[in-house]
Amino acid sequence: MSRKWEALADELTQLCAQLGPGGVLPSTTELIAQGRGSRTTVGNAYNELMRLGLVRGVPGTGYIVRDRSVVAIPWSRYGQSGADGLDPWETATRAQGLNGTMALIEVATVEATVSVAAKLGLTEATSFQVTRRTRHAMIDDKVLQIQLASYPVDVARRCGLDRKGGVEGGTLPVLAAEYRLGFGTERISFQRATDAEVGVLKLAPGGFVARVERLLVDEDGHPLELLQVAALPDQVEFVFDGLDFKKLA
């Protein structure tokens, strides 16, 4: 037999479907007044909806139905960026009829973490500092991705990536103008979001993000850029199209 909060969670799930994205669900006080359960029962039901990614809590407003439309990002676009003057995120989302923008949040020279320093090949002889560009990939006013791009300080200065301002067409064309690009290594994983990511992406505490990490090197193997992405796993789909399996035959 289902517990009372589970039955209430099922009813609220159906209400989410009826209201649609942006709909406001009844408050905890309203549900208690309707005799739907105690504060604990209602709280458990809403916690379940947040865990499932159906709603998000907004202070002063209540629980809002999340827009869970999936945005498909052809990852191959990142090898063609700059052709239209738009960032790859902007090009990919607009091709789907979505208002995608890339917002630059911060450009700063910071001390690299041990992990970032190792991946970028930083040593005491160079510097453990990196230039970090923080950006948010958005649909309308909603953040779907957090992007942290870290560069060795000398690379950032040479390419002008240390300047506070957006880069037309994305960073790859700028790097390609100064360096002979080699290869990139990408890793995708699913991990629990940090507290900061929970706040920016409007996730429930303990929620997961899709992580993409790409290390780009020049043709001599020297690291140029470490891109780290945290994305909503139920709304961002990375598409690796154009895979040529004929070479394996």
Short mmCIF file of N, CA, C and O in Angstrom, two decimals, residues 12-96:
data_model
loop_
_atom_site.label_atom_id
_atom_site.label_comp_id
_atom_site.label_asym_id
_atom_site.label_seq_id
_atom_site.Cartn_x
_atom_site.Cartn_y
_atom_site.Cartn_z
N LEU A 12 0.22 15.28 -7.68
CA LEU A 12 0.91 16.51 -8.05
C LEU A 12 1.65 16.35 -9.38
O LEU A 12 1.77 17.30 -10.15
N THR A 13 2.12 15.14 -9.64
CA THR A 13 2.78 14.86 -10.92
C THR A 13 1.79 15.05 -12.07
O THR A 13 2.11 15.64 -13.11
N GLN A 14 0.57 14.54 -11.89
CA GLN A 14 -0.47 14.73 -12.91
C GLN A 14 -0.82 16.20 -13.07
O GLN A 14 -1.06 16.69 -14.18
N LEU A 15 -0.83 16.94 -11.95
CA LEU A 15 -1.13 18.37 -12.00
C LEU A 15 -0.04 19.11 -12.77
O LEU A 15 -0.34 20.06 -13.51
N CYS A 16 1.20 18.68 -12.62
CA CYS A 16 2.30 19.29 -13.37
C CYS A 16 2.05 19.18 -14.88
O CYS A 16 2.26 20.13 -15.64
N ALA A 17 1.60 18.00 -15.30
CA ALA A 17 1.33 17.78 -16.73
C ALA A 17 0.18 18.68 -17.20
O ALA A 17 0.20 19.18 -18.34
N GLN A 18 -0.81 18.89 -16.35
CA GLN A 18 -1.94 19.74 -16.72
C GLN A 18 -1.55 21.21 -16.80
O GLN A 18 -1.96 21.93 -17.72
N LEU A 19 -0.74 21.67 -15.86
CA LEU A 19 -0.36 23.08 -15.79
C LEU A 19 0.64 23.46 -16.87
O LEU A 19 0.58 24.55 -17.44
N GLY A 20 1.58 22.54 -17.13
CA GLY A 20 2.62 22.83 -18.11
C GLY A 20 3.74 23.68 -17.53
O GLY A 20 3.64 24.17 -16.40
N PRO A 21 4.81 23.87 -18.31
CA PRO A 21 5.98 24.63 -17.83
C PRO A 21 5.59 26.03 -17.34
O PRO A 21 4.81 26.73 -17.99
N GLY A 22 6.13 26.38 -16.18
CA GLY A 22 5.85 27.69 -15.61
C GLY A 22 4.65 27.72 -14.70
O GLY A 22 4.41 28.72 -14.00
N GLY A 23 3.87 26.63 -14.68
CA GLY A 23 2.70 26.59 -13.82
C GLY A 23 3.08 26.57 -12.35
O GLY A 23 4.10 26.00 -11.97
N VAL A 24 2.25 27.21 -11.52
CA VAL A 24 2.52 27.28 -10.08
C VAL A 24 1.64 26.27 -9.35
O VAL A 24 0.40 26.29 -9.50
N LEU A 25 2.25 25.40 -8.58
CA LEU A 25 1.51 24.38 -7.84
C LEU A 25 1.01 24.95 -6.51
O LEU A 25 1.52 25.96 -6.03
N PRO A 26 0.02 24.29 -5.90
CA PRO A 26 -0.49 24.76 -4.61
C PRO A 26 0.63 24.79 -3.57
O PRO A 26 1.51 23.93 -3.56
N SER A 27 0.57 25.76 -2.69
CA SER A 27 1.59 25.88 -1.65
C SER A 27 1.38 24.80 -0.59
O SER A 27 0.32 24.16 -0.51
N THR A 28 2.39 24.62 0.23
CA THR A 28 2.29 23.66 1.33
C THR A 28 1.14 24.02 2.24
O THR A 28 0.35 23.15 2.66
N THR A 29 1.00 25.31 2.55
CA THR A 29 -0.08 25.77 3.43
C THR A 29 -1.45 25.46 2.83
O THR A 29 -2.37 25.02 3.53
N GLU A 30 -1.59 25.68 1.51
CA GLU A 30 -2.87 25.41 0.85
C GLU A 30 -3.22 23.93 0.90
O GLU A 30 -4.39 23.57 1.16
N LEU A 31 -2.24 23.08 0.64
CA LEU A 31 -2.52 21.64 0.65
C LEU A 31 -2.87 21.14 2.04
O LEU A 31 -3.75 20.27 2.20
N ILE A 32 -2.21 21.69 3.05
CA ILE A 32 -2.55 21.30 4.43
C ILE A 32 -3.97 21.73 4.76
O ILE A 32 -4.75 20.98 5.36
N ALA A 33 -4.33 22.96 4.34
CA ALA A 33 -5.68 23.48 4.60
C ALA A 33 -6.74 22.65 3.90
O ALA A 33 -7.88 22.54 4.38
N GLN A 34 -6.39 22.04 2.77
CA GLN A 34 -7.32 21.19 2.02
C GLN A 34 -7.43 19.79 2.60
O GLN A 34 -8.17 18.96 2.10
N GLY A 35 -6.63 19.54 3.66
CA GLY A 35 -6.66 18.22 4.28
C GLY A 35 -5.90 17.17 3.52
O GLY A 35 -6.15 15.97 3.68
N ARG A 36 -4.93 17.60 2.68
CA ARG A 36 -4.18 16.65 1.86
C ARG A 36 -3.06 15.97 2.62
O ARG A 36 -2.43 15.06 2.09
N GLY A 37 -2.81 16.42 3.85
CA GLY A 37 -1.77 15.79 4.64
C GLY A 37 -1.08 16.77 5.56
O GLY A 37 -1.37 17.97 5.54
N SER A 38 -0.21 16.24 6.36
CA SER A 38 0.55 17.07 7.29
C SER A 38 1.66 17.80 6.55
O SER A 38 1.90 17.56 5.37
N ARG A 39 2.36 18.70 7.26
CA ARG A 39 3.49 19.41 6.64
C ARG A 39 4.55 18.41 6.19
O ARG A 39 5.17 18.60 5.15
N THR A 40 4.75 17.35 6.97
CA THR A 40 5.74 16.33 6.60
C THR A 40 5.31 15.60 5.33
O THR A 40 6.13 15.37 4.43
N THR A 41 4.03 15.25 5.25
CA THR A 41 3.52 14.54 4.07
C THR A 41 3.68 15.39 2.81
O THR A 41 4.18 14.93 1.78
N VAL A 42 3.26 16.65 2.90
CA VAL A 42 3.36 17.54 1.74
C VAL A 42 4.82 17.80 1.39
O VAL A 42 5.19 17.80 0.21
N GLY A 43 5.65 17.99 2.41
CA GLY A 43 7.07 18.23 2.16
C GLY A 43 7.72 17.05 1.47
O GLY A 43 8.52 17.24 0.53
N ASN A 44 7.39 15.83 1.89
CA ASN A 44 7.96 14.64 1.25
C ASN A 44 7.50 14.53 -0.21
O ASN A 44 8.28 14.13 -1.09
N ALA A 45 6.24 14.88 -0.46
CA ALA A 45 5.71 14.81 -1.83
C ALA A 45 6.46 15.79 -2.73
O ALA A 45 6.87 15.44 -3.85
N TYR A 46 6.63 17.00 -2.27
CA TYR A 46 7.33 18.00 -3.09
C TYR A 46 8.82 17.67 -3.23
O TYR A 46 9.42 17.91 -4.27
N ASN A 47 9.41 17.10 -2.21
CA ASN A 47 10.80 16.68 -2.32
C ASN A 47 10.96 15.62 -3.41
O ASN A 47 11.96 15.60 -4.13
N GLU A 48 9.96 14.75 -3.52
CA GLU A 48 10.00 13.72 -4.55
C GLU A 48 9.90 14.34 -5.94
O GLU A 48 10.61 13.96 -6.87
N LEU A 49 9.02 15.32 -6.09
CA LEU A 49 8.88 16.00 -7.39
C LEU A 49 10.16 16.74 -7.76
O LEU A 49 10.55 16.77 -8.93
N MET A 50 10.81 17.33 -6.77
CA MET A 50 12.07 18.02 -7.03
C MET A 50 13.16 17.02 -7.40
O MET A 50 13.97 17.25 -8.30
N ARG A 51 13.16 15.86 -6.71
CA ARG A 51 14.15 14.82 -7.01
C ARG A 51 13.99 14.34 -8.45
O ARG A 51 14.97 14.05 -9.14
N LEU A 52 12.75 14.26 -8.92
CA LEU A 52 12.48 13.80 -10.28
C LEU A 52 12.70 14.90 -11.32
O LEU A 52 12.60 14.64 -12.52
N GLY A 53 12.96 16.12 -10.85
CA GLY A 53 13.21 17.22 -11.77
C GLY A 53 11.94 17.80 -12.37
O GLY A 53 12.00 18.50 -13.39
N LEU A 54 10.79 17.55 -11.74
CA LEU A 54 9.52 18.04 -12.28
C LEU A 54 9.25 19.48 -11.90
O LEU A 54 8.60 20.23 -12.64
N VAL A 55 9.72 19.89 -10.72
CA VAL A 55 9.46 21.24 -10.24
C VAL A 55 10.74 21.84 -9.67
O VAL A 55 11.71 21.15 -9.40
N ARG A 56 10.69 23.14 -9.48
CA ARG A 56 11.77 23.84 -8.77
C ARG A 56 11.14 24.77 -7.76
O ARG A 56 10.05 25.33 -7.99
N GLY A 57 11.78 24.94 -6.63
CA GLY A 57 11.27 25.82 -5.60
C GLY A 57 11.76 27.23 -5.81
O GLY A 57 12.96 27.45 -6.01
N VAL A 58 10.86 28.18 -5.79
CA VAL A 58 11.20 29.59 -5.94
C VAL A 58 10.77 30.33 -4.69
O VAL A 58 9.57 30.40 -4.40
N PRO A 59 11.73 30.86 -3.90
CA PRO A 59 11.37 31.58 -2.67
C PRO A 59 10.37 32.68 -2.93
O PRO A 59 10.52 33.47 -3.86
N GLY A 60 9.31 32.73 -2.12
CA GLY A 60 8.30 33.76 -2.26
C GLY A 60 7.23 33.45 -3.28
O GLY A 60 6.20 34.14 -3.36
N THR A 61 7.45 32.39 -4.09
CA THR A 61 6.47 32.01 -5.12
C THR A 61 5.92 30.63 -4.88
O THR A 61 4.71 30.40 -4.93
N GLY A 62 6.78 29.68 -4.60
CA GLY A 62 6.37 28.31 -4.37
C GLY A 62 7.04 27.36 -5.33
O GLY A 62 8.18 27.57 -5.74
N TYR A 63 6.32 26.33 -5.72
CA TYR A 63 6.87 25.30 -6.60
C TYR A 63 6.38 25.54 -8.03
O TYR A 63 5.18 25.62 -8.29
N ILE A 64 7.34 25.62 -8.95
CA ILE A 64 7.07 25.94 -10.35
C ILE A 64 7.37 24.72 -11.21
O ILE A 64 8.40 24.05 -11.02
N VAL A 65 6.50 24.43 -12.17
CA VAL A 65 6.73 23.31 -13.08
C VAL A 65 7.89 23.65 -14.01
O VAL A 65 7.91 24.71 -14.64
N ARG A 66 8.87 22.78 -14.07
CA ARG A 66 10.04 23.02 -14.90
C ARG A 66 9.75 22.73 -16.38
O ARG A 66 8.99 21.83 -16.70
N ASP A 67 10.36 23.55 -17.23
CA ASP A 67 10.32 23.27 -18.67
C ASP A 67 11.40 22.23 -18.94
O ASP A 67 12.59 22.48 -18.75
N ARG A 68 11.01 21.06 -19.39
CA ARG A 68 11.95 19.96 -19.58
C ARG A 68 12.18 19.65 -21.07
O ARG A 68 12.58 18.56 -21.44
N SER A 69 11.95 20.65 -21.91
CA SER A 69 12.21 20.46 -23.34
C SER A 69 13.69 20.17 -23.55
O SER A 69 14.56 20.84 -22.99
N VAL A 70 13.98 19.18 -24.36
CA VAL A 70 15.37 18.76 -24.59
C VAL A 70 15.98 19.59 -25.72
O VAL A 70 15.38 19.78 -26.77
N VAL A 71 17.19 20.09 -25.47
CA VAL A 71 17.94 20.83 -26.47
C VAL A 71 19.04 19.91 -27.01
O VAL A 71 19.87 19.43 -26.25
N ALA A 72 19.00 19.64 -28.30
CA ALA A 72 20.02 18.78 -28.93
C ALA A 72 21.17 19.64 -29.41
O ALA A 72 20.98 20.60 -30.15
N ILE A 73 22.38 19.31 -28.97
CA ILE A 73 23.57 20.07 -29.33
C ILE A 73 24.47 19.18 -30.18
O ILE A 73 25.12 18.26 -29.66
N PRO A 74 24.51 19.39 -31.50
CA PRO A 74 25.45 18.63 -32.34
C PRO A 74 26.87 19.00 -31.96
O PRO A 74 27.32 20.10 -32.24
N TRP A 75 27.56 18.12 -31.29
CA TRP A 75 28.91 18.43 -30.77
C TRP A 75 29.88 18.74 -31.92
O TRP A 75 30.86 19.45 -31.74
N SER A 76 29.58 18.22 -33.12
CA SER A 76 30.45 18.51 -34.27
C SER A 76 30.42 19.99 -34.63
O SER A 76 31.32 20.49 -35.30
N ARG A 77 29.37 20.71 -34.20
CA ARG A 77 29.30 22.14 -34.48
C ARG A 77 30.51 22.88 -33.91
O ARG A 77 30.90 23.93 -34.39
N TYR A 78 31.09 22.31 -32.86
CA TYR A 78 32.20 23.00 -32.21
C TYR A 78 33.45 22.99 -33.07
O TYR A 78 34.41 23.70 -32.80
N GLY A 79 33.45 22.19 -34.11
CA GLY A 79 34.56 22.23 -35.05
C GLY A 79 34.30 23.18 -36.19
O GLY A 79 35.15 23.40 -37.05
N GLN A 80 33.10 23.78 -36.24
CA GLN A 80 32.73 24.66 -37.33
C GLN A 80 32.38 26.06 -36.83
O GLN A 80 31.86 26.88 -37.57
N SER A 81 32.63 26.33 -35.55
CA SER A 81 32.20 27.60 -34.98
C SER A 81 32.89 28.77 -35.64
O SER A 81 34.01 28.67 -36.13
N GLY A 82 32.21 29.89 -35.66
CA GLY A 82 32.78 31.10 -36.23
C GLY A 82 32.29 31.40 -37.62
O GLY A 82 32.35 32.54 -38.08
N ALA A 83 31.77 30.41 -38.33
CA ALA A 83 31.35 30.61 -39.71
C ALA A 83 30.19 31.60 -39.81
O ALA A 83 30.08 32.35 -40.77
N ASP A 84 29.32 31.61 -38.81
CA ASP A 84 28.15 32.49 -38.85
C ASP A 84 28.25 33.62 -37.83
O ASP A 84 27.30 34.37 -37.64
N GLY A 85 29.38 33.74 -37.16
CA GLY A 85 29.55 34.80 -36.18
C GLY A 85 28.87 34.54 -34.86
O GLY A 85 28.92 35.37 -33.95
N LEU A 86 28.20 33.38 -34.72
CA LEU A 86 27.51 33.04 -33.49
C LEU A 86 28.31 31.98 -32.73
O LEU A 86 29.08 31.22 -33.32
N ASP A 87 28.09 31.94 -31.45
CA ASP A 87 28.64 30.87 -30.64
C ASP A 87 27.97 29.56 -31.05
O ASP A 87 26.80 29.56 -31.46
N PRO A 88 28.67 28.42 -30.97
CA PRO A 88 28.06 27.13 -31.35
C PRO A 88 26.74 26.84 -30.63
O PRO A 88 25.82 26.29 -31.23
N TRP A 89 26.64 27.22 -29.34
CA TRP A 89 25.38 27.03 -28.62
C TRP A 89 24.27 27.83 -29.26
O TRP A 89 23.16 27.34 -29.46
N GLU A 90 24.57 29.08 -29.61
CA GLU A 90 23.56 29.94 -30.22
C GLU A 90 23.11 29.40 -31.57
O GLU A 90 21.92 29.38 -31.89
N THR A 91 24.07 28.93 -32.37
CA THR A 91 23.72 28.38 -33.68
C THR A 91 22.86 27.13 -33.56
O THR A 91 21.84 26.98 -34.24
N ALA A 92 23.26 26.22 -32.66
CA ALA A 92 22.55 24.95 -32.52
C ALA A 92 21.14 25.15 -31.98
O ALA A 92 20.19 24.51 -32.44
N THR A 93 20.98 26.04 -31.01
CA THR A 93 19.65 26.23 -30.43
C THR A 93 18.72 26.98 -31.39
O THR A 93 17.54 26.65 -31.49
N ARG A 94 19.26 27.94 -32.10
CA ARG A 94 18.41 28.69 -33.02
C ARG A 94 17.96 27.83 -34.19
O ARG A 94 16.89 28.06 -34.77
N ALA A 95 18.76 26.83 -34.54
CA ALA A 95 18.35 25.91 -35.59
C ALA A 95 17.14 25.09 -35.16
O ALA A 95 16.43 24.53 -35.99
N GLN A 96 16.89 25.02 -33.84
CA GLN A 96 15.75 24.30 -33.30
C GLN A 96 14.61 25.24 -32.93
O GLN A 96 13.66 24.84 -32.26
#
